mmCIF file of C-alpha atoms in Angstrom:
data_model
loop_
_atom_site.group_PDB
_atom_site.id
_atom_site.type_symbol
_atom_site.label_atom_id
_atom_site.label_comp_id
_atom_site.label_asym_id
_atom_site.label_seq_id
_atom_site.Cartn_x
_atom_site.Cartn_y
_atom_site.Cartn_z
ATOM 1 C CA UNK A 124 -6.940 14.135 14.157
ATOM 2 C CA UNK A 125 -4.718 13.671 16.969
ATOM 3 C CA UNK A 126 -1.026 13.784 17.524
ATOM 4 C CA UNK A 127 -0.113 10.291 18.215
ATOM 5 C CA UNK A 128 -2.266 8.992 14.783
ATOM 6 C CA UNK A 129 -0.619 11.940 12.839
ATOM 7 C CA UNK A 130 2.598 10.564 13.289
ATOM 8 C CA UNK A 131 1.857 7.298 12.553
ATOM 9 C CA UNK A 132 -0.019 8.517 9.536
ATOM 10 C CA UNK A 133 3.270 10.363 8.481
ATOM 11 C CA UNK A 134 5.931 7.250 8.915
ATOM 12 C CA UNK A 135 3.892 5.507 6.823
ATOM 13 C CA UNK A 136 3.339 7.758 4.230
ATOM 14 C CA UNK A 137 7.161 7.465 3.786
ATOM 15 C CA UNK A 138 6.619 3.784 2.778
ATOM 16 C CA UNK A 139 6.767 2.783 -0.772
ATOM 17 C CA UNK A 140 3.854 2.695 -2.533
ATOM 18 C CA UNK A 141 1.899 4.004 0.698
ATOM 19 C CA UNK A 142 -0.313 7.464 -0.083
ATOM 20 C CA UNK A 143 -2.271 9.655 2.391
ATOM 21 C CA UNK A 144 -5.117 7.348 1.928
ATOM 22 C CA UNK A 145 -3.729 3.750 1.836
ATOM 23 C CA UNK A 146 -1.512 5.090 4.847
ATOM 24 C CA UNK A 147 -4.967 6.217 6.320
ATOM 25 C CA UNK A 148 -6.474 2.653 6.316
ATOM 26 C CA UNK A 149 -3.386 0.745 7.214
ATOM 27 C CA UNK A 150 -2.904 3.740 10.342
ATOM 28 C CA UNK A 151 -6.426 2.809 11.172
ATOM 29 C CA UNK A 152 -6.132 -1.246 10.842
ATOM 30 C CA UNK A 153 -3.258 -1.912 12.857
ATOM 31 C CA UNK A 154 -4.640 1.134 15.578
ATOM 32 C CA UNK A 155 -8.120 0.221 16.056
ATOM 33 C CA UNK A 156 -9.445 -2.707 13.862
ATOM 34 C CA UNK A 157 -6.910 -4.861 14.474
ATOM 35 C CA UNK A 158 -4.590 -3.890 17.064
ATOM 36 C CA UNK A 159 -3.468 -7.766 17.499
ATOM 37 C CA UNK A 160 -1.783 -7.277 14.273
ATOM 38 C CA UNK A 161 0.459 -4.836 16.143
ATOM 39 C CA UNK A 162 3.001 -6.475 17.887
ATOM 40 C CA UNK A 163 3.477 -10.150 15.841
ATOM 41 C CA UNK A 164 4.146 -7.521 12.730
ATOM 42 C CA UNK A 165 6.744 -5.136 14.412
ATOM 43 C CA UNK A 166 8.352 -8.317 16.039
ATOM 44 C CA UNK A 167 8.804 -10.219 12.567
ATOM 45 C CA UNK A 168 10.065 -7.012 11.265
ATOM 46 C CA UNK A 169 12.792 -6.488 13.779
ATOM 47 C CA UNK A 170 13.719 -10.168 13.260
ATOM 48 C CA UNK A 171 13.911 -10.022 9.666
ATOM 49 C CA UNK A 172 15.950 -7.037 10.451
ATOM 50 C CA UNK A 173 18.530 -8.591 12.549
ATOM 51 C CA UNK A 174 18.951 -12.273 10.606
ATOM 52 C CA UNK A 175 18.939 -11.288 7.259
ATOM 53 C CA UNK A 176 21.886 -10.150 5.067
ATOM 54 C CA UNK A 177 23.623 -9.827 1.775
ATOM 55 C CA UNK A 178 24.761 -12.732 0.126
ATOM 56 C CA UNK A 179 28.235 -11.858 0.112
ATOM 57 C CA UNK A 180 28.549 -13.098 -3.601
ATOM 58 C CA UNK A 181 25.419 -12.469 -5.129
ATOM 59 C CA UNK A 182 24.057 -9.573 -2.665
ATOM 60 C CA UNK A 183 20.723 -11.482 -2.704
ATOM 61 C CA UNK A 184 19.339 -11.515 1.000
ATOM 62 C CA UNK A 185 19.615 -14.628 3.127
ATOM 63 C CA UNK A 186 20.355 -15.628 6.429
ATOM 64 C CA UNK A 187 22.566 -18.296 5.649
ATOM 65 C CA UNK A 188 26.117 -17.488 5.243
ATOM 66 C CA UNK A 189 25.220 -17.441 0.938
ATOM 67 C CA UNK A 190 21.893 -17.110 -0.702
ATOM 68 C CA UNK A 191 19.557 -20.120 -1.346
ATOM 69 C CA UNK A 192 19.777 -19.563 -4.693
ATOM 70 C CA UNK A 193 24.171 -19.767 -4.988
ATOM 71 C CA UNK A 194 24.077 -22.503 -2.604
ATOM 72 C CA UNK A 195 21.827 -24.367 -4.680
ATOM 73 C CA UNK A 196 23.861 -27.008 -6.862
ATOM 74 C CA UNK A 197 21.044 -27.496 -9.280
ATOM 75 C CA UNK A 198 21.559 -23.985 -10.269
ATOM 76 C CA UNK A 199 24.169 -23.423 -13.226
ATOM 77 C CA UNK A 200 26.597 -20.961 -11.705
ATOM 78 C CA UNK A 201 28.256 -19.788 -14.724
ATOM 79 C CA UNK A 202 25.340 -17.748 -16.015
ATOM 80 C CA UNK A 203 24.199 -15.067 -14.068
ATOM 81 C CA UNK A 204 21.240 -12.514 -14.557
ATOM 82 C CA UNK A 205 21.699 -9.183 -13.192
ATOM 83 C CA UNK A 206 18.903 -7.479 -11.433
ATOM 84 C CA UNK A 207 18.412 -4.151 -9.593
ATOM 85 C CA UNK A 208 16.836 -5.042 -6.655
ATOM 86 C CA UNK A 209 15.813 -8.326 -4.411
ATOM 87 C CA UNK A 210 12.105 -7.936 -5.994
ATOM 88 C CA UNK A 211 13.409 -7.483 -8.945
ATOM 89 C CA UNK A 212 14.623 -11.540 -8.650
ATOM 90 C CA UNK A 213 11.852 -12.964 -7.162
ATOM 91 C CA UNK A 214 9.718 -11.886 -9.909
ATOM 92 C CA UNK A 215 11.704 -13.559 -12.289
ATOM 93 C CA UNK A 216 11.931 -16.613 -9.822
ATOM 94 C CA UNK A 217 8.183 -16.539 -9.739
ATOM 95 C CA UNK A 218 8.433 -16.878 -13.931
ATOM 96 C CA UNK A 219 9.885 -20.354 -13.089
ATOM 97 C CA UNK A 220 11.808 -19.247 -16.522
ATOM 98 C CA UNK A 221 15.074 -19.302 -15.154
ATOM 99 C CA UNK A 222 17.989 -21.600 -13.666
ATOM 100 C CA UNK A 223 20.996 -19.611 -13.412
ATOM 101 C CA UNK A 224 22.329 -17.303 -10.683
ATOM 102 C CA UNK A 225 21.625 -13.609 -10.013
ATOM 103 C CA UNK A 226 23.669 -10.489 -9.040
ATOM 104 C CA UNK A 227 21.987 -7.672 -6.794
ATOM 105 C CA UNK A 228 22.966 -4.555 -7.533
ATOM 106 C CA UNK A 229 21.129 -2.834 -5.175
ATOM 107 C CA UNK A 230 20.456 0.348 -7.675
ATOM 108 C CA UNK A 231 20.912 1.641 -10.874
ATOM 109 C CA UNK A 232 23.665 4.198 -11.635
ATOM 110 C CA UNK A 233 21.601 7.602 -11.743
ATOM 111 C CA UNK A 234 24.139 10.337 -11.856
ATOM 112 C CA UNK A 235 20.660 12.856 -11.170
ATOM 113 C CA UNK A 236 20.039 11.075 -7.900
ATOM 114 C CA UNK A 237 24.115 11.001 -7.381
ATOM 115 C CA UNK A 238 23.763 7.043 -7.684
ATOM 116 C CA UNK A 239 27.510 6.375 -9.267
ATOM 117 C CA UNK A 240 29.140 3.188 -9.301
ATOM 118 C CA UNK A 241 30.814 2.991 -5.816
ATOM 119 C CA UNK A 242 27.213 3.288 -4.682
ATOM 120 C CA UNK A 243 26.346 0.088 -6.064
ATOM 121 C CA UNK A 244 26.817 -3.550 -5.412
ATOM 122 C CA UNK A 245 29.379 -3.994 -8.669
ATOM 123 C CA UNK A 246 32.420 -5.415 -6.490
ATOM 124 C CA UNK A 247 31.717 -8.804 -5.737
ATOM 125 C CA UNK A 248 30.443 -8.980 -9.844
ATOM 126 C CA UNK A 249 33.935 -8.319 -11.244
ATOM 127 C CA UNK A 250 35.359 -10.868 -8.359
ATOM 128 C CA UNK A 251 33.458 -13.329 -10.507
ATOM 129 C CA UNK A 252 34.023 -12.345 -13.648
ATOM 130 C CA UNK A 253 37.560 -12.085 -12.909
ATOM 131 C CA UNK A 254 38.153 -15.976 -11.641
ATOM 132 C CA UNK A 255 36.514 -16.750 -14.608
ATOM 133 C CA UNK A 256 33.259 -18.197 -12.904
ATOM 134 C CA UNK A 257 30.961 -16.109 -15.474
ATOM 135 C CA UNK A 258 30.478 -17.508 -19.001
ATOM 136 C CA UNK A 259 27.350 -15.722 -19.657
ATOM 137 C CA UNK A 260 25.367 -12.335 -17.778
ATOM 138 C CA UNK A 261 21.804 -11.555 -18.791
ATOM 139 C CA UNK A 262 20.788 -7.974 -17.918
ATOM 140 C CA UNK A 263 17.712 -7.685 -16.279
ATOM 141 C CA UNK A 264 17.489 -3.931 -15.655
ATOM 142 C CA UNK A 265 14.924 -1.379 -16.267
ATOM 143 C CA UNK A 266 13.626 -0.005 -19.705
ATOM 144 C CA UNK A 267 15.071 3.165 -18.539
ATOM 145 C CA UNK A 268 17.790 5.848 -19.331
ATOM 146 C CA UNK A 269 19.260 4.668 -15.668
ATOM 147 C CA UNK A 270 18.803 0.581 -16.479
ATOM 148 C CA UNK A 271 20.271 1.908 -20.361
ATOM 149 C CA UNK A 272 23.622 3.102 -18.438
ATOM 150 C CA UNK A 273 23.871 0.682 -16.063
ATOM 151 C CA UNK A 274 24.092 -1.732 -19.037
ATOM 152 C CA UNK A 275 26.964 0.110 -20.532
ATOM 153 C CA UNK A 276 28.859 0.480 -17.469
ATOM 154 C CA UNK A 277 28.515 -3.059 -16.997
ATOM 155 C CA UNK A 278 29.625 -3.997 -20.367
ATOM 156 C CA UNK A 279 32.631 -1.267 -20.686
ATOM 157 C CA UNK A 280 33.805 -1.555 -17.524
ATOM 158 C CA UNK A 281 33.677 -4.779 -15.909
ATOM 159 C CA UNK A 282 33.144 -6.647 -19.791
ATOM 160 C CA UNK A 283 36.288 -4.922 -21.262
ATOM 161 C CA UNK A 284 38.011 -7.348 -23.562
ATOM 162 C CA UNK A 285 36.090 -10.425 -22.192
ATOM 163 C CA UNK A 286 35.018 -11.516 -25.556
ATOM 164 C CA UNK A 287 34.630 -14.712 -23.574
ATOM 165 C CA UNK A 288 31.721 -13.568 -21.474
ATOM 166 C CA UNK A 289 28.413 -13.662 -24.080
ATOM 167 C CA UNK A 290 26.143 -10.421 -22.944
ATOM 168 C CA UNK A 291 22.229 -10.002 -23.483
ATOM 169 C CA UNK A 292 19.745 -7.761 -22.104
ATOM 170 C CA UNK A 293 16.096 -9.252 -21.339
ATOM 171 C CA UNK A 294 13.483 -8.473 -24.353
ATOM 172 C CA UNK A 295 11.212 -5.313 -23.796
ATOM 173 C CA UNK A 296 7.635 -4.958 -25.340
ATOM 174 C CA UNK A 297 4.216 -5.514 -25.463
ATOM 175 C CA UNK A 298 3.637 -7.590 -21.857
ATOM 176 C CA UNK A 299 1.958 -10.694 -21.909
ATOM 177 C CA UNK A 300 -2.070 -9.937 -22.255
ATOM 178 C CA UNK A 301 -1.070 -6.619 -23.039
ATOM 179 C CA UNK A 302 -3.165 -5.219 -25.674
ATOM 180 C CA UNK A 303 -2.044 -2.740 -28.707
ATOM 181 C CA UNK A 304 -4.404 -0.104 -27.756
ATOM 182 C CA UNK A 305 -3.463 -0.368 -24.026
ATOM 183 C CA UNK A 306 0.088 0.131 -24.649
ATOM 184 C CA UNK A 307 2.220 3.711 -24.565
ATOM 185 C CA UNK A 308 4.259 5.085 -27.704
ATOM 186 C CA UNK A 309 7.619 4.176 -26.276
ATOM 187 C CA UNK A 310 6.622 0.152 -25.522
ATOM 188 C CA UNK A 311 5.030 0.072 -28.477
ATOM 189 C CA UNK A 312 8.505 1.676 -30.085
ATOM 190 C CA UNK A 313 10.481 -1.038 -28.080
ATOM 191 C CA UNK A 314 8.071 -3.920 -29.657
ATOM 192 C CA UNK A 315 8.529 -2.966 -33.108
ATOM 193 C CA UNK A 316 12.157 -2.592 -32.605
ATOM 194 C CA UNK A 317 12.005 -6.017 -30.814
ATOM 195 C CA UNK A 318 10.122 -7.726 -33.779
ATOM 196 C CA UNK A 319 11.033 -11.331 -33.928
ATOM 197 C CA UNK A 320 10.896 -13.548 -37.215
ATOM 198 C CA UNK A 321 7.455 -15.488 -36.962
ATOM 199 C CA UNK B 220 13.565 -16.724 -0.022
ATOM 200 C CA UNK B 221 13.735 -16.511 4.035
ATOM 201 C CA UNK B 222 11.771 -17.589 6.680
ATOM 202 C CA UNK B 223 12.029 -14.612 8.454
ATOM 203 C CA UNK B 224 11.600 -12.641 5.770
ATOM 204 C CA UNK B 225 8.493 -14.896 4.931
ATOM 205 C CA UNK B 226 6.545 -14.595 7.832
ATOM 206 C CA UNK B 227 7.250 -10.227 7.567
ATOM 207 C CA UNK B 228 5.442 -10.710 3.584
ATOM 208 C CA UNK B 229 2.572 -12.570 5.270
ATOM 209 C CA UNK B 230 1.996 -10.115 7.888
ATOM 210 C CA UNK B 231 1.939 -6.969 5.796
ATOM 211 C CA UNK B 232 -0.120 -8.690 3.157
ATOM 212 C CA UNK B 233 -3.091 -8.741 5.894
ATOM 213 C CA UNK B 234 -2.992 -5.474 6.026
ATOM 214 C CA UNK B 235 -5.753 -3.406 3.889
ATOM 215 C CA UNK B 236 -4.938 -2.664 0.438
ATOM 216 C CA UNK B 237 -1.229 -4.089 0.317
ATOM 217 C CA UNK B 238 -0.832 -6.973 -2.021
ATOM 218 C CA UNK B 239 1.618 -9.440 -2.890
ATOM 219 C CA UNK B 240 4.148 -7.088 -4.519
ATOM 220 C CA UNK B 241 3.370 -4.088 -2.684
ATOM 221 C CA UNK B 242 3.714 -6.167 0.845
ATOM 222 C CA UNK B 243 7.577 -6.799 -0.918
ATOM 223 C CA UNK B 244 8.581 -3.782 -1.332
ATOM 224 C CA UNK B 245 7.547 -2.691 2.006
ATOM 225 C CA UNK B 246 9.313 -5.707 3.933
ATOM 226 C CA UNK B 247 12.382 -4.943 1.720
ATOM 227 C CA UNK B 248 12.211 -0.888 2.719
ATOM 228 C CA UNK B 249 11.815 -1.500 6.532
ATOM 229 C CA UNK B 250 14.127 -4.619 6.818
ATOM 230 C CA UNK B 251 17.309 -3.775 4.241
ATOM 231 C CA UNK B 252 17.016 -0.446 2.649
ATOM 232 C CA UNK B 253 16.057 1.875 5.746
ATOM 233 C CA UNK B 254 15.968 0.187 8.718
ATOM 234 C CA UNK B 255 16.406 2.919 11.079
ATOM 235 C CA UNK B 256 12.541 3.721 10.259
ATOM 236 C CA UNK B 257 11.493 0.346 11.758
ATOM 237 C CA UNK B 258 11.982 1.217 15.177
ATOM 238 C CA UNK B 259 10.408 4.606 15.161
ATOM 239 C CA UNK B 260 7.227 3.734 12.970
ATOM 240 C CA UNK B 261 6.512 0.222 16.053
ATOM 241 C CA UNK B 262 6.865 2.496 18.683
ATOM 242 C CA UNK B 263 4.665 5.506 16.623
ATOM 243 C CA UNK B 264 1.750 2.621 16.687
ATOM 244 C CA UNK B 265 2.261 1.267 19.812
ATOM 245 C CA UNK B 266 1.756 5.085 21.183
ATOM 246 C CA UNK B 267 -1.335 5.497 19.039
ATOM 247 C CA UNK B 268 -2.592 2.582 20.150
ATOM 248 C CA UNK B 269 -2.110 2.913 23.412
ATOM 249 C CA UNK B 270 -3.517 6.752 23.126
ATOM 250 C CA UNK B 271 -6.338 6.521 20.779
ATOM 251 C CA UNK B 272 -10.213 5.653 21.786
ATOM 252 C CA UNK B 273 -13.516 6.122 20.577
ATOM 253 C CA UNK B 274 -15.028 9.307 21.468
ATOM 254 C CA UNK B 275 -17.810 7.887 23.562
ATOM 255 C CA UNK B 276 -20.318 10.108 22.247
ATOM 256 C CA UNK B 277 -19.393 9.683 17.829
ATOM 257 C CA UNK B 278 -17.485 7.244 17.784
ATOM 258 C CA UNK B 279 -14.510 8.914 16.259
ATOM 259 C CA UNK B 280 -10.702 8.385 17.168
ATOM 260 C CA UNK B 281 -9.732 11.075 19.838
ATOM 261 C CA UNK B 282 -6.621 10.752 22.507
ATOM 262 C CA UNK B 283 -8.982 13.128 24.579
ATOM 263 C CA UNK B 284 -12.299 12.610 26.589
ATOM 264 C CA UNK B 285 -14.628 13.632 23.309
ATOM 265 C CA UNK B 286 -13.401 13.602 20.015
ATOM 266 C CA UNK B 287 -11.969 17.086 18.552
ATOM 267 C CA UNK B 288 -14.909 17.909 16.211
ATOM 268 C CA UNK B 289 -17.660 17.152 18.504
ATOM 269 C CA UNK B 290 -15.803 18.871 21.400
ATOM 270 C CA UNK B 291 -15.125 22.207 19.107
ATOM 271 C CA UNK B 292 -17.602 24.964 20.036
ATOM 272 C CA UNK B 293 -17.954 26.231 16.318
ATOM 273 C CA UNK B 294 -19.497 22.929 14.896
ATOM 274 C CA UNK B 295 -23.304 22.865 15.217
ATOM 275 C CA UNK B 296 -24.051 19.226 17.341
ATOM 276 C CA UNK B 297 -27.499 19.541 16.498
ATOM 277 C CA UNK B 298 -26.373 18.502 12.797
ATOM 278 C CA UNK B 299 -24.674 14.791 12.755
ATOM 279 C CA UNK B 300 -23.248 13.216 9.966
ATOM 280 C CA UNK B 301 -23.411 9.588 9.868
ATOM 281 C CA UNK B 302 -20.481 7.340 8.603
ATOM 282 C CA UNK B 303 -19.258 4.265 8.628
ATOM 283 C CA UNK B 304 -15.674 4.571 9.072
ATOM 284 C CA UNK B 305 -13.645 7.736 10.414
ATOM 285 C CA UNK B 306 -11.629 7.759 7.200
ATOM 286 C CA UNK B 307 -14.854 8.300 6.003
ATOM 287 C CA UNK B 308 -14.803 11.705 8.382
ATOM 288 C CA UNK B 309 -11.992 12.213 7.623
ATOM 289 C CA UNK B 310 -12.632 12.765 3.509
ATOM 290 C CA UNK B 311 -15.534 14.709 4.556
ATOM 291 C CA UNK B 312 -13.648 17.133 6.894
ATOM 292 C CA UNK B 313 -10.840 17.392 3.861
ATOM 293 C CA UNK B 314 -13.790 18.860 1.396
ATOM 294 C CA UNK B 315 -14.091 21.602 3.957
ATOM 295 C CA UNK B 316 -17.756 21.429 3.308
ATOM 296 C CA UNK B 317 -18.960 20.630 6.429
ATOM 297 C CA UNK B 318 -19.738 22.211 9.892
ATOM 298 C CA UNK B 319 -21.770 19.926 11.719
ATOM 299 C CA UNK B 320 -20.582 16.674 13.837
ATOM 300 C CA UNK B 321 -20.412 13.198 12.914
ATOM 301 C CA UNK B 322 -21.110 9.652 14.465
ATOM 302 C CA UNK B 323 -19.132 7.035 13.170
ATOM 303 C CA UNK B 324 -20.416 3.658 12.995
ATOM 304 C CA UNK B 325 -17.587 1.732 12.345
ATOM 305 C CA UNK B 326 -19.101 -0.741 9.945
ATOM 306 C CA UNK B 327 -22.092 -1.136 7.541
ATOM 307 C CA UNK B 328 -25.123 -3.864 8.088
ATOM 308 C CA UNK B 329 -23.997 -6.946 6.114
ATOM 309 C CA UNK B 330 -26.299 -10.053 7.155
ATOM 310 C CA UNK B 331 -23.854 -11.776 4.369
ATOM 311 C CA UNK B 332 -20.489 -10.777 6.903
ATOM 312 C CA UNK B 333 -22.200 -11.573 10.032
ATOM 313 C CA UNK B 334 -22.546 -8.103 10.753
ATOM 314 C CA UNK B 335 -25.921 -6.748 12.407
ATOM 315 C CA UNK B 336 -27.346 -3.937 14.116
ATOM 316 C CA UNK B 337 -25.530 -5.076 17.352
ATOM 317 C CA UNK B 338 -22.130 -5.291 15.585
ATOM 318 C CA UNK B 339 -22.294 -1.353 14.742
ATOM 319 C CA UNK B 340 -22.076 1.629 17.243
ATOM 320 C CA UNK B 341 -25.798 2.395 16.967
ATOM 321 C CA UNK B 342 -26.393 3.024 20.832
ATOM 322 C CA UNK B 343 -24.570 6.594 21.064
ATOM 323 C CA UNK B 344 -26.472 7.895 18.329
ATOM 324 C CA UNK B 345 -29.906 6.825 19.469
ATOM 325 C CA UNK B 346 -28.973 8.200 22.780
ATOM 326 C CA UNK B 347 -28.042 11.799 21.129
ATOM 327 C CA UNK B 348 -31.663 11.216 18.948
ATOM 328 C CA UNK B 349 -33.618 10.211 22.245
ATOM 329 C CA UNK B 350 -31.924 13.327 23.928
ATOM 330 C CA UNK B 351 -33.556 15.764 21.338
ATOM 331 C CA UNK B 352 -29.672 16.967 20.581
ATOM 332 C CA UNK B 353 -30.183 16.067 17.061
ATOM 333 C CA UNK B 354 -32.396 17.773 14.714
ATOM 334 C CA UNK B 355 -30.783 17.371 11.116
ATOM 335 C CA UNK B 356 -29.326 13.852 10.323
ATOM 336 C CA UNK B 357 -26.563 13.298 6.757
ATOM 337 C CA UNK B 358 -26.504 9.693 5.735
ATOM 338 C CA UNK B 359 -22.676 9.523 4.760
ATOM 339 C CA UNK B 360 -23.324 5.818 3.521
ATOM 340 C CA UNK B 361 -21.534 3.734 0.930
ATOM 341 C CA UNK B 362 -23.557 3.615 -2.272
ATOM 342 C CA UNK B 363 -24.342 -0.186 -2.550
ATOM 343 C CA UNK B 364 -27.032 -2.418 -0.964
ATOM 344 C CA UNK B 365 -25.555 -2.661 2.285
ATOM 345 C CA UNK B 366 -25.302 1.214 2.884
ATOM 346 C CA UNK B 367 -28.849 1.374 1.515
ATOM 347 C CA UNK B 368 -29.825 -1.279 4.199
ATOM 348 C CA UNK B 369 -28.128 0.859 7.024
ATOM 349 C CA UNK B 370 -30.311 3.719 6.356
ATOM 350 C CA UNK B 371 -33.060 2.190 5.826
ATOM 351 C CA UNK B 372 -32.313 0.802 9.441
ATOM 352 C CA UNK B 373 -31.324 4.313 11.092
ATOM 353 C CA UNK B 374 -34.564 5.750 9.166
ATOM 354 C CA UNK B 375 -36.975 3.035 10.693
ATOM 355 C CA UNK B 376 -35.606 2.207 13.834
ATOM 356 C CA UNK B 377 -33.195 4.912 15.047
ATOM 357 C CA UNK B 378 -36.303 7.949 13.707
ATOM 358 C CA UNK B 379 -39.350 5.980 14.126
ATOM 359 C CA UNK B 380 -42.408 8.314 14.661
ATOM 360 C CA UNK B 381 -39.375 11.279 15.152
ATOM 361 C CA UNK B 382 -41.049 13.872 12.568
ATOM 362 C CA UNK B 383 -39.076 17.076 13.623
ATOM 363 C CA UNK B 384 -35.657 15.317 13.092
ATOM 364 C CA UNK B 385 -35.348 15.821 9.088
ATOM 365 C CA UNK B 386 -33.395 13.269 7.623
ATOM 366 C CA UNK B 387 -31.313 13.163 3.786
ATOM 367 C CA UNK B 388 -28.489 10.983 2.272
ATOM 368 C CA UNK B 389 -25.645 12.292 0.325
ATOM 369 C CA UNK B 390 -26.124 13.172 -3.304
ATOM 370 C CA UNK B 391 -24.677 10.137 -5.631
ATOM 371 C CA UNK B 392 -23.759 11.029 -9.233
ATOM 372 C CA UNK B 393 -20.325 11.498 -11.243
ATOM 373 C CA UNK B 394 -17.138 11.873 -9.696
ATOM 374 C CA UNK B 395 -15.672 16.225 -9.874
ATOM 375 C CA UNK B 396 -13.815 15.939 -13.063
ATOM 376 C CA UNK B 397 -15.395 12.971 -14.076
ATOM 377 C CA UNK B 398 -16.371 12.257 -17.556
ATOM 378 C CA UNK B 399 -19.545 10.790 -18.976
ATOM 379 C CA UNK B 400 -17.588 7.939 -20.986
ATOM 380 C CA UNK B 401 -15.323 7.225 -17.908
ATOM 381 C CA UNK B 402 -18.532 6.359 -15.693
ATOM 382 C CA UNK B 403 -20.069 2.902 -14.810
ATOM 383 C CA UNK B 404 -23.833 2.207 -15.639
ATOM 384 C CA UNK B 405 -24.785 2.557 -12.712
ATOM 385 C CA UNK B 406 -23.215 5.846 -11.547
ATOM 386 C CA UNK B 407 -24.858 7.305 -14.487
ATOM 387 C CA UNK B 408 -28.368 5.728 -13.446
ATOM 388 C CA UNK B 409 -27.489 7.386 -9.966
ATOM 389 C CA UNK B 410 -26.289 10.794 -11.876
ATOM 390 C CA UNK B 411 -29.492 10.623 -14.046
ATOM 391 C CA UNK B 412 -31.765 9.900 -11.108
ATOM 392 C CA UNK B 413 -30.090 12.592 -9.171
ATOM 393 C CA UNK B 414 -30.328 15.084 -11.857
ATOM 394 C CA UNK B 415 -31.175 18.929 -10.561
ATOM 395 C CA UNK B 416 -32.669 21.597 -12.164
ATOM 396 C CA UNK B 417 -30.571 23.993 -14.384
#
């Protein structure tokens, strides 16, 4: 339509979870309907940008010198649940299910991509499960063949001969409201397998 | 988890179609995982902003004195398609099926939102009518009450006693591809309504 919207319409195309339409309307929002929006949202951006960074510990992001989370004392520090990404934890946060720590790992090892370990936040995880500061890690990664090796590299590599260290991987099935008919072959495989006495 | 980061998950979530989650992952793209895209997609909609007006004739985006379409010598003016929104155009110009103008009326009457005849870019188009520059007009209207009420008002107001200008709104019916047990009641009512002969 014309240069100038083009290009916006192409950056945010690139966004996750943005498509040529939805990057259509948002172009159009912040260009015409609502150019107001403009500025306060590139300016809390580049803010965000420049105070926020990994937890050095738990690679959450904070802009304190360690996540809210770690610094929290009410939170028991020797378990720790192992997630992919920052979302990834503050969907479980939301859940209200939870009162241990987390680890970030920023990824999941995806030799197709050319994700390998040195890619990934694992470091700072075997720092604390080598001063003995771990007692128990709940895997919280994707139902996936990446999330499936990611949890074997965890538990060969950084678990070796820790029979100290009790491991577990979250419960996969049917979700909550989920309906048989709704669900595909391989949840529905995953539920079966996942059958719990009743 | 931030306030920084807080305020940036607010902001996106205002715009159109980006929710709770998807305003997440966004924020986390543009402030951790690439942040060398936030400077160049502010600055892409500042330009675009800065560029962009309404064409003053259809109302569509243009960084020029008349909008592209209307200013190409190929498309017949005396044909104008009306929409509400210029993705609206833009869908339309996408089918190909089209070689006529537009007017865009940025909006829809909806006494409900506030939004009347003087809230809508009505004036061009009754100038282009009054002008005897029109003589085929496309209602390009959503199909629900208050797209209904907008042609209605073009119809009685915008071509009262106007005879020689012939007037039609777009066919409703079921989606290309569409199947009969995928469709909504009243789709089918429209598609049954709208049936031609065979």
């Amino acid at each position: 339509m014309s240069p100038a919207f083009d290009k916006v319409h192409q950056l945010l195309k690139q966004l996750p979870g943005l498509g040529h339409r939805s990057a259509e309307r948002v172009a159009m929002h912040l260009i015409v309907e609502k150019p107001e929006r403009l500025e306060p949202l590139c300016s809390a951006l580049r803010e965000a940008a420049e105070k926020l960074h990994r937890c050095p510990v738990t690679g959450n992001l904070t802009e304190g010198e360690f996540c809210e989370i770690y610094a929290d004392i009410a939170r028991r520090k020797e378990i720790v649940c192992v997630v992919e990404t920052v979302p990834d934890l503050m969907a479980i946060e939301r859940s209200g299910a939870y009162r241990g720590v987390y680890h970030v790992l920023h990824g999941k090892l995806s030799p197709l991509h050319g994700v390998g370990p040195n890619d990934l936040n694992f470091m700072p995880l075997a720092t604390r499960i080598e001063n003995g500061e771990v007692n128990e890690l709940i895997l919280a990664l994707s139902n996936d063949i990446e999330g499936e090796a990611t949890c074997h590299y965890i538990q060969d590599e950084l678990l070796a001969g820790r029979d100290d260290i009790s491991i577990s991987r979250i419960g996969f099935g049917l979700p909550s409201g989920g309906g048989i008919v709704f669900a595909d072959a391989a949840t529905l495989r995953n539920a079966l397998e996942g059958r719990k006495k009743f």
